Coordinates of C-alpha atoms and ligand atoms in Angstrom, one line a residue:
X1 CA 0.0 0.0 0.0
X2 CA 1.3 3.5 -0.9
X3 CA 2.4 5.3 2.3
X4 CA 0.0 8.1 1.6
X5 CA -3.1 5.9 0.8
X6 CA -6.0 6.1 3.2
X7 CA -6.3 3.1 5.5
X8 CA -8.3 0.2 4.2
X9 CA -12.0 0.5 4.9
X10 CA -11.8 4.3 4.9
X11 CA -15.0 5.9 3.4
X12 CA -14.6 7.0 -0.2
X13 CA -13.2 10.4 -0.4
X14 CA -14.1 13.4 -2.5
X15 CA -12.3 14.0 -5.8
X16 CA -10.3 17.0 -4.4
X17 CA -9.1 15.0 -1.5
X18 CA -8.0 12.1 -3.6
X19 CA -6.2 14.4 -6.1
X20 CA -4.2 15.8 -3.2
X21 CA -2.9 12.4 -2.1
X22 CA -2.9 10.1 -5.1
X23 CA 0.4 9.2 -6.8
X24 CA 2.5 10.1 -3.9
X25 CA 3.6 6.6 -3.1
X26 CA 7.1 6.4 -1.8
X27 CA 7.7 10.1 -2.2
X28 CA 8.5 10.9 1.4
X29 CA 12.1 10.6 0.4
X30 CA 14.1 13.3 2.3
X31 CA 10.7 14.6 3.6
X32 CA 9.7 16.3 0.4
X33 CA 6.0 16.3 -0.5
X34 CA 6.4 15.8 -4.3
X35 CA 7.9 13.0 -6.3
X36 CA 11.3 13.6 -8.0
X37 CA 11.9 13.8 -11.7
X38 CA 13.7 10.5 -12.5
X39 CA 15.4 10.9 -15.8
X40 CA 17.2 7.9 -17.3
X41 CA 17.8 5.4 -20.1
X42 CA 19.9 2.7 -18.5
X43 CA 18.6 1.0 -15.4
X44 CA 21.4 -0.8 -13.6
X45 CA 20.5 -4.3 -12.4
X46 CA 22.2 -6.0 -9.4
X47 CA 23.1 -9.2 -11.2
X48 CA 22.4 -11.1 -14.5
X49 CA 19.8 -13.2 -12.6
X50 CA 18.0 -10.1 -11.5
X51 CA 18.1 -8.8 -15.0
X52 CA 16.5 -12.0 -16.3
X53 CA 13.8 -11.8 -13.7
X54 CA 13.1 -8.1 -14.3
X55 CA 12.7 -8.5 -18.1
X56 CA 9.7 -10.7 -17.3
X57 CA 8.0 -7.8 -15.5
X58 CA 8.6 -4.9 -17.9
X59 CA 4.9 -4.0 -18.2
X60 CA 4.5 -4.2 -14.4
X61 CA 5.9 -0.8 -13.1
X62 CA 9.3 -2.5 -12.8
X63 CA 12.2 -0.6 -14.1
X64 CA 14.2 -2.4 -16.8
X65 CA 15.0 0.4 -19.3
X66 CA 14.0 4.1 -19.6
X67 CA 11.5 3.5 -22.4
X68 CA 9.5 1.2 -20.1
X69 CA 8.9 4.1 -17.7
X70 CA 10.2 5.1 -14.3
X71 CA 8.9 6.3 -10.9
X72 CA 7.7 9.7 -12.3
X73 CA 5.7 7.9 -15.0
X74 CA 4.3 5.3 -12.6
X75 CA 3.1 8.0 -10.2
X76 CA 1.2 9.7 -13.0
X77 CA -0.1 6.4 -14.4
X78 CA -1.6 5.5 -11.0
X79 CA -3.4 8.9 -10.6
X80 CA -4.9 8.7 -14.1
X81 CA -6.1 5.1 -13.5
X82 CA -7.6 6.3 -10.2
X83 CA -9.4 9.3 -11.8
X84 CA -11.0 7.1 -14.5
X85 CA -11.6 4.1 -12.3
X86 CA -9.5 1.7 -14.4
X87 CA -6.8 -0.8 -13.4
X88 CA -3.8 0.5 -15.4
X89 CA -2.9 3.5 -17.4
X90 CA -0.2 4.1 -20.1
X91 CA 1.3 7.6 -20.4
X92 CA 2.3 8.6 -23.9
X93 CA 3.8 11.7 -25.5
X94 CA 0.6 13.5 -26.7
X95 CA -3.2 13.2 -26.6
X96 CA -3.0 12.2 -30.3
X97 CA -0.6 9.4 -29.5
X98 CA -3.2 8.2 -26.9
X99 CA -5.7 8.1 -29.8
X100 CA -3.4 6.3 -32.1
X101 CA -1.9 3.6 -29.9
X102 CA -5.1 1.7 -29.0
X103 CA -6.4 2.0 -32.6
X104 CA -3.1 0.5 -33.9
X105 CA -3.2 -2.1 -31.1
X106 CA -6.7 -3.5 -31.8
X107 CA -6.9 -3.1 -35.6
X108 CA -5.2 -5.1 -38.4
X109 CA -5.5 -5.5 -42.2
X110 CA -9.0 -6.6 -43.1
X111 CA -10.7 -5.2 -40.0
X112 CA -13.4 -2.6 -39.9
X113 CA -13.6 0.3 -37.5
X114 CA -16.5 2.6 -36.6
X115 CA -15.8 6.2 -35.8
X116 CA -18.2 9.0 -34.8
X117 CA -18.6 11.7 -37.4
X118 CA -17.8 14.2 -34.6
X119 CA -14.4 12.7 -33.9
X120 CA -11.4 14.8 -33.1
X121 CA -10.0 15.8 -36.6
X122 CA -6.5 14.2 -36.3
X123 CA -8.3 10.9 -35.4
X124 CA -10.2 11.0 -38.6
X125 CA -6.9 11.7 -40.4
X126 CA -5.4 8.6 -38.9
X127 CA -8.3 6.5 -40.1
X128 CA -8.2 8.0 -43.6
X129 CA -4.4 7.9 -43.7
X130 CA -2.2 5.1 -42.2
X131 CA -5.1 2.9 -41.2
X132 CA -6.7 2.9 -44.6
X133 CA -3.3 2.3 -46.2
X134 CA -2.8 -0.7 -44.0
X135 CA -6.2 -2.2 -45.1
X136 CA -8.4 -1.1 -42.2
X137 CA -11.7 0.3 -43.4
X138 CA -13.4 2.9 -41.3
X139 CA -17.1 4.0 -41.4
X140 CA -18.0 7.3 -39.9
X141 CA -21.3 7.1 -38.0
X142 CA -23.8 9.5 -36.6
X143 CA -22.6 10.2 -33.0
X144 CA -26.3 10.2 -31.9
X145 CA -26.8 6.6 -33.0
X146 CA -28.9 4.4 -30.6
X147 CA -28.4 0.7 -29.8
X148 CA -30.3 -0.7 -32.7
X149 CA -28.6 1.8 -35.1
X150 CA -25.2 0.7 -33.8
X151 CA -26.1 -3.0 -34.2
X152 CA -27.0 -2.3 -37.8
X153 CA -23.6 -0.7 -38.4
X154 CA -21.5 -3.5 -37.0
X155 CA -20.0 -6.0 -39.4
X156 CA -18.5 -9.4 -38.7
X157 CA -15.1 -7.8 -39.0
X158 CA -15.8 -4.7 -36.9
X159 CA -13.1 -4.9 -34.2
X160 CA -13.2 -1.3 -32.8
X161 CA -16.1 1.0 -32.0
X162 CA -14.5 4.3 -31.4
X163 CA -16.4 7.0 -29.4
X164 CA -15.9 10.5 -28.2
X165 CA -18.4 12.2 -26.1
X166 CA -19.2 15.0 -26.4
X167 CA -17.9 15.3 -30.0
X168 CA -15.1 17.7 -31.0
X169 CA -16.5 21.2 -32.0
X170 CA -20.2 20.1 -32.1
X171 CA -20.6 18.6 -28.6
X172 CA -23.0 15.7 -29.4
X173 CA -23.3 13.5 -26.3
X174 CA -23.2 9.8 -27.2
X175 CA -25.3 7.1 -25.5
X176 CA -22.1 5.2 -24.6
X177 CA -23.8 2.4 -22.6
X178 CA -26.1 1.6 -25.5
X179 CA -23.3 1.7 -28.0
X180 CA -21.1 -0.5 -25.8
X181 CA -24.0 -3.1 -25.4
X182 CA -24.3 -3.4 -29.2
X183 CA -20.5 -3.5 -29.7
X184 CA -19.9 -6.1 -27.0
X185 CA -22.7 -8.3 -28.3
X186 CA -20.6 -8.6 -31.5
X187 CA -17.2 -8.8 -29.8
X188 CA -16.0 -5.4 -30.8
X189 CA -13.8 -3.2 -28.4
X190 CA -15.1 0.1 -27.3
X191 CA -12.6 2.9 -27.3
X192 CA -13.5 6.4 -25.9
X193 CA -11.9 9.8 -26.0
X194 CA -12.8 11.0 -22.5
X195 CA -10.9 14.3 -22.6
X196 CA -13.9 16.5 -22.2
X197 CA -15.4 14.3 -19.4
X198 CA -12.1 14.0 -17.4
X199 CA -13.5 12.7 -14.1
X200 CA -17.1 13.6 -14.8
X201 CA -17.6 10.5 -16.9
X202 CA -16.6 7.1 -15.5
X203 CA -15.9 5.2 -18.7
X204 CA -15.5 1.7 -17.3
X205 CA -18.8 1.9 -15.4
X206 CA -20.5 2.8 -18.8
X207 CA -19.1 -0.1 -20.8
X208 CA -15.9 1.4 -22.3
X209 CA -12.9 -0.9 -22.7
X210 CA -10.1 1.7 -23.3
X211 CA -10.3 5.3 -22.3
X212 CA -8.2 8.0 -23.9
X213 CA -7.3 11.4 -22.4
X214 CA -5.4 14.3 -23.7
X215 CA -3.6 15.3 -20.5
X216 CA -2.5 18.3 -22.4
X217 CA -5.8 19.9 -21.5
X218 CA -7.1 20.3 -17.9
X219 CA -4.6 17.9 -16.3
X220 CA -1.6 20.0 -17.5
X221 CA -3.9 23.0 -17.1
X222 CA -1.3 25.7 -17.9
X223 CA -0.9 25.4 -21.7
X224 CA 2.7 24.2 -21.3
X225 CA 2.4 20.4 -21.4
X226 CA 1.8 17.9 -24.1
X227 CA 0.8 14.4 -22.8
X228 CA -1.7 11.6 -23.3
X229 CA -3.0 8.6 -21.4
X230 CA -4.5 5.3 -22.4
X231 CA -6.4 3.6 -19.5
X232 CA -7.8 0.1 -19.4
X233 CA -9.7 -2.0 -16.9
X234 CA -8.5 -5.5 -17.5
X235 CA -5.1 -7.3 -17.6
X236 CA -5.9 -8.6 -21.1
X237 CA -6.4 -5.1 -22.4
X238 CA -3.3 -3.9 -20.6
X239 CA -1.2 -6.5 -22.4
X240 CA -2.6 -5.4 -25.8
X241 CA -2.3 -1.6 -25.2
X242 CA 1.0 -1.7 -23.3
X243 CA 2.4 -4.1 -25.9
X244 CA 1.5 -1.8 -28.7
X245 CA 3.0 1.3 -26.9
X246 CA 6.2 -0.7 -26.4
X247 CA 6.4 -1.9 -30.0
X248 CA 5.9 1.7 -31.2
X249 CA 8.5 3.1 -28.9
X250 CA 6.0 5.4 -27.2
X251 CA 7.5 7.3 -24.4
X252 CA 6.8 10.6 -22.5
X253 CA 9.4 12.8 -20.8
X254 CA 9.4 12.5 -17.0
X255 CA 9.6 16.3 -16.9
X256 CA 6.2 16.4 -18.6
X257 CA 4.8 13.8 -16.2
X258 CA 6.0 15.8 -13.3
X259 CA 4.3 18.9 -14.6
X260 CA 1.1 16.9 -15.1
X261 CA 1.3 15.6 -11.5
X262 CA 1.7 19.2 -10.4
X263 CA -1.3 20.2 -12.5
X264 CA -3.4 17.5 -10.9
X265 CA -3.1 18.9 -7.4
X266 CA -5.0 22.0 -8.4
X267 CA -7.2 20.5 -11.1
X268 CA -10.3 19.9 -8.9
X269 CA -10.3 23.6 -7.9
X270 CA -9.6 24.8 -11.5
X271 CA -12.2 22.5 -13.0
X272 CA -15.0 23.5 -10.5
X273 CA -14.3 27.2 -11.1
X274 CA -14.0 26.8 -14.9
X275 CA -17.2 24.7 -15.1
X276 CA -19.2 27.4 -13.3
X277 CA -17.7 30.2 -15.3
X278 CA -18.2 28.2 -18.6
X279 CA -21.9 27.7 -17.8
X280 CA -22.3 31.4 -16.9
X281 CA -20.8 32.6 -20.2
X282 CA -22.7 29.9 -22.2
X283 CA -26.0 31.1 -20.7
X284 CA -25.1 34.7 -21.5
X285 CA -24.4 33.7 -25.2
X286 CA -27.7 31.9 -25.3
X287 CA -29.6 35.1 -24.4
X288 CA -27.8 37.1 -27.2
X289 CA -29.9 38.0 -30.3
X290 CA -26.9 37.3 -32.5
X291 CA -26.7 33.6 -31.4
X292 CA -28.8 30.8 -32.8
X293 CA -27.6 28.0 -30.5
X294 CA -25.1 27.2 -27.8
X295 CA -23.6 23.8 -27.9
X296 CA -23.1 23.1 -24.2
X297 CA -24.3 19.7 -22.8
X298 CA -25.1 21.3 -19.4
X299 CA -27.7 23.7 -20.8
X300 CA -31.3 22.3 -20.9
X301 CA -31.5 23.5 -24.5
X302 CA -28.8 21.0 -25.6
X303 CA -30.4 18.1 -27.6
X304 CA -28.7 15.4 -25.5
X305 CA -29.0 17.3 -22.1
X306 CA -30.9 14.4 -20.6
X307 CA -28.2 11.9 -21.6
X308 CA -25.5 14.2 -20.2
X309 CA -27.4 14.5 -16.9
X310 CA -27.8 10.7 -16.8
X311 CA -24.1 9.8 -17.5
X312 CA -22.0 12.8 -16.4
X313 CA -21.5 14.4 -13.0
X314 CA -20.4 17.7 -14.4
X315 CA -18.9 19.7 -17.3
X316 CA -15.7 21.3 -18.3
X317 CA -15.5 24.8 -19.8
X318 CA -15.4 24.1 -23.5
X319 CA -18.5 24.7 -25.7
X320 CA -19.7 25.8 -29.1
X321 CA -21.6 28.8 -30.3
X322 CA -23.7 28.9 -33.5
X323 CA -24.4 32.3 -34.8
X324 CA -27.5 33.3 -36.8
X325 CA -27.3 32.2 -40.4
X326 CA -27.3 35.7 -41.7
X327 CA -23.9 36.2 -40.3
X328 CA -20.8 35.0 -42.2
X329 CA -17.6 33.4 -41.2
X330 CA -15.9 36.7 -41.8
X331 CA -18.3 38.4 -39.3
X332 CA -17.4 35.8 -36.6
X333 CA -13.7 36.2 -37.4
X334 CA -14.1 40.0 -36.9
X335 CA -15.8 39.4 -33.5
X336 CA -13.0 37.1 -32.4
X337 CA -10.2 39.4 -33.7
X338 CA -11.6 42.2 -31.6
X339 CA -11.6 40.3 -28.3
X340 CA -8.9 41.3 -25.9
X341 CA -9.1 38.5 -23.2
X342 CA -9.6 35.5 -25.5
X343 CA -6.6 34.0 -27.3
X344 CA -6.8 32.6 -30.9
X345 CA -5.3 29.2 -30.9
X346 CA -5.6 25.4 -30.7
X347 CA -6.0 23.3 -27.6
X348 CA -7.9 24.1 -24.4
X349 CA -8.0 23.3 -20.7
X350 CA -5.5 26.0 -19.7
X351 CA -6.0 28.8 -17.3
X352 CA -6.7 31.3 -20.1
X353 CA -9.7 31.8 -22.3
X354 CA -9.7 31.0 -26.0
X355 CA -12.0 31.6 -29.0
X356 CA -11.6 29.9 -32.4
X357 CA -13.7 29.8 -35.5
X358 CA -14.8 26.2 -36.1
X359 CA -17.1 26.4 -39.2
X360 CA -14.3 25.4 -41.6
X361 CA -13.1 22.5 -39.4
X362 CA -16.3 20.5 -39.4
X363 CA -16.2 17.4 -41.6
X364 CA -19.3 15.1 -41.9
X365 CA -19.4 11.8 -43.8
X366 CA -22.6 10.3 -42.4
X367 CA -24.7 13.4 -41.9
X368 CA -25.0 17.0 -42.8
X369 CA -22.2 19.4 -41.8
X370 CA -24.6 22.3 -41.7
X371 CA -25.3 23.4 -38.1
X372 CA -27.4 26.4 -39.1
X373 CA -24.8 29.2 -39.1
X374 CA -21.2 30.1 -38.6
X375 CA -19.6 28.6 -35.5
X376 CA -17.0 29.3 -32.8
X377 CA -15.6 27.2 -30.0
X378 CA -15.1 28.9 -26.7
X379 CA -12.8 27.9 -23.9
X380 CA -13.4 29.6 -20.6
X381 CA -10.3 30.0 -18.3
X382 CA -9.8 31.3 -14.8
X383 CA -10.5 35.0 -15.5
X384 CA -13.5 36.7 -13.7
X385 CA -16.6 35.8 -15.8
X386 CA -17.9 39.4 -15.6
X387 CA -14.7 40.6 -17.3
X388 CA -15.0 37.9 -20.0
X389 CA -18.6 38.8 -20.7
X390 CA -17.8 42.5 -20.9
X391 CA -15.1 41.7 -23.5
X392 CA -17.5 39.4 -25.5
X393 CA -20.1 42.1 -25.4
X394 CA -17.8 44.7 -27.0
X395 CA -16.5 42.0 -29.4
X396 CA -20.1 41.4 -30.6
X397 CA -20.4 45.0 -31.7
X398 CA -17.8 44.2 -34.4
X399 CA -19.8 41.2 -35.6
X400 CA -21.2 43.5 -38.4
X401 CA -18.6 45.7 -40.1
Ligands
PLP501 C1 -6.5 18.0 -28.0 C2 -7.2 16.8 -28.1 C3 -6.5 15.6 -28.4 C4 -5.1 15.5 -28.6 O1 -4.3 16.0 -27.6 P1 -2.8 16.6 -28.0 O2 -2.0 16.4 -26.7 O3 -2.9 18.0 -28.4 O4 -2.2 15.7 -29.1 C5 -7.3 14.4 -28.4 N1 -8.6 14.4 -28.3 C6 -9.3 15.6 -28.0 C7 -10.8 15.5 -27.9 C8 -8.6 16.8 -28.0 O5 -9.3 17.9 -27.8

């Protein structure tokens, strides 16, 4: 048992409490609170016999060589597995690597993959690029598919049902338990990008086999870390995912892991504040005459609000805004260009607010890509919401030239 773990039989503790204590096993070295950054390639063994024994345990948080991870990686792996309620987690260099590793692990030539049309763009690129070249066929499906609809999409060779909820840019909430029931009935693995849900969606309780997170977002929390995690809930899945990561030479810097562990200690406070601010700004947008629709699952107007309420315990601070159809993409760009507190740039989950035009980034194979007007994606940071709203209000005056 880690020396900081609560005693056995202790009542379950709140998220903030667990995030203060998780992943600190064996870190009371010299009395310091935090784990050290262990950098290294060679791991010296005490004897040839010890080396032989150790090589049998290389997927088992046992140090044999730098690429297999070290104490800083293991501390972060333990915290991420705890956050998502899984057994083991693999830390990889980016969120996109966390998308790629399990897809490459579970798919081979001749297999079929199902991906939601609302998938994170680079995931679509992988399916249409390397995976296609290697003989894996992907069908993009309506993210709002129900159990019968999913059953109809499954083929005898469908090995992976990929999910992401809510969807990138368009925020459709998927019925993950229904999709997982249909997929498992036909022996397909269910992969999920759970970056938006973080700890508000418990993937393994809902039928997911492999959960993906871009730790780059709220876990890093300061727009200065790139990192991803692949979490599983069985030893069989661990062997497949860890084996693929190992074959692909996937590795993350211990410095990045250390920064992610540092981010985790304040993540519960940041998330709670950003969730509340995000909902406040989303409601403000909803009341504006220039806006047609706000894509935020926590708003009662969201088409899958009931599903979000059933399956999630909260929200993060990323949402979409659809402007009236008489506005153009140029109008929305002028609005964003005139904001002073919102940065223009990719990624999200940091302490600072962002606004990006998304209209041109929406690809739809299965359904229509028309959401009724030009669109923007808003990320709400830790600034005072009243200041953000004042900035947005002056920005909207520039919507029309
Ligand atoms: C950002 C993001 C990723 C990829 O994370 P990187 O660390 O930037 O590679 C994956 N999935 C979703 C939903 C994301 O928003």
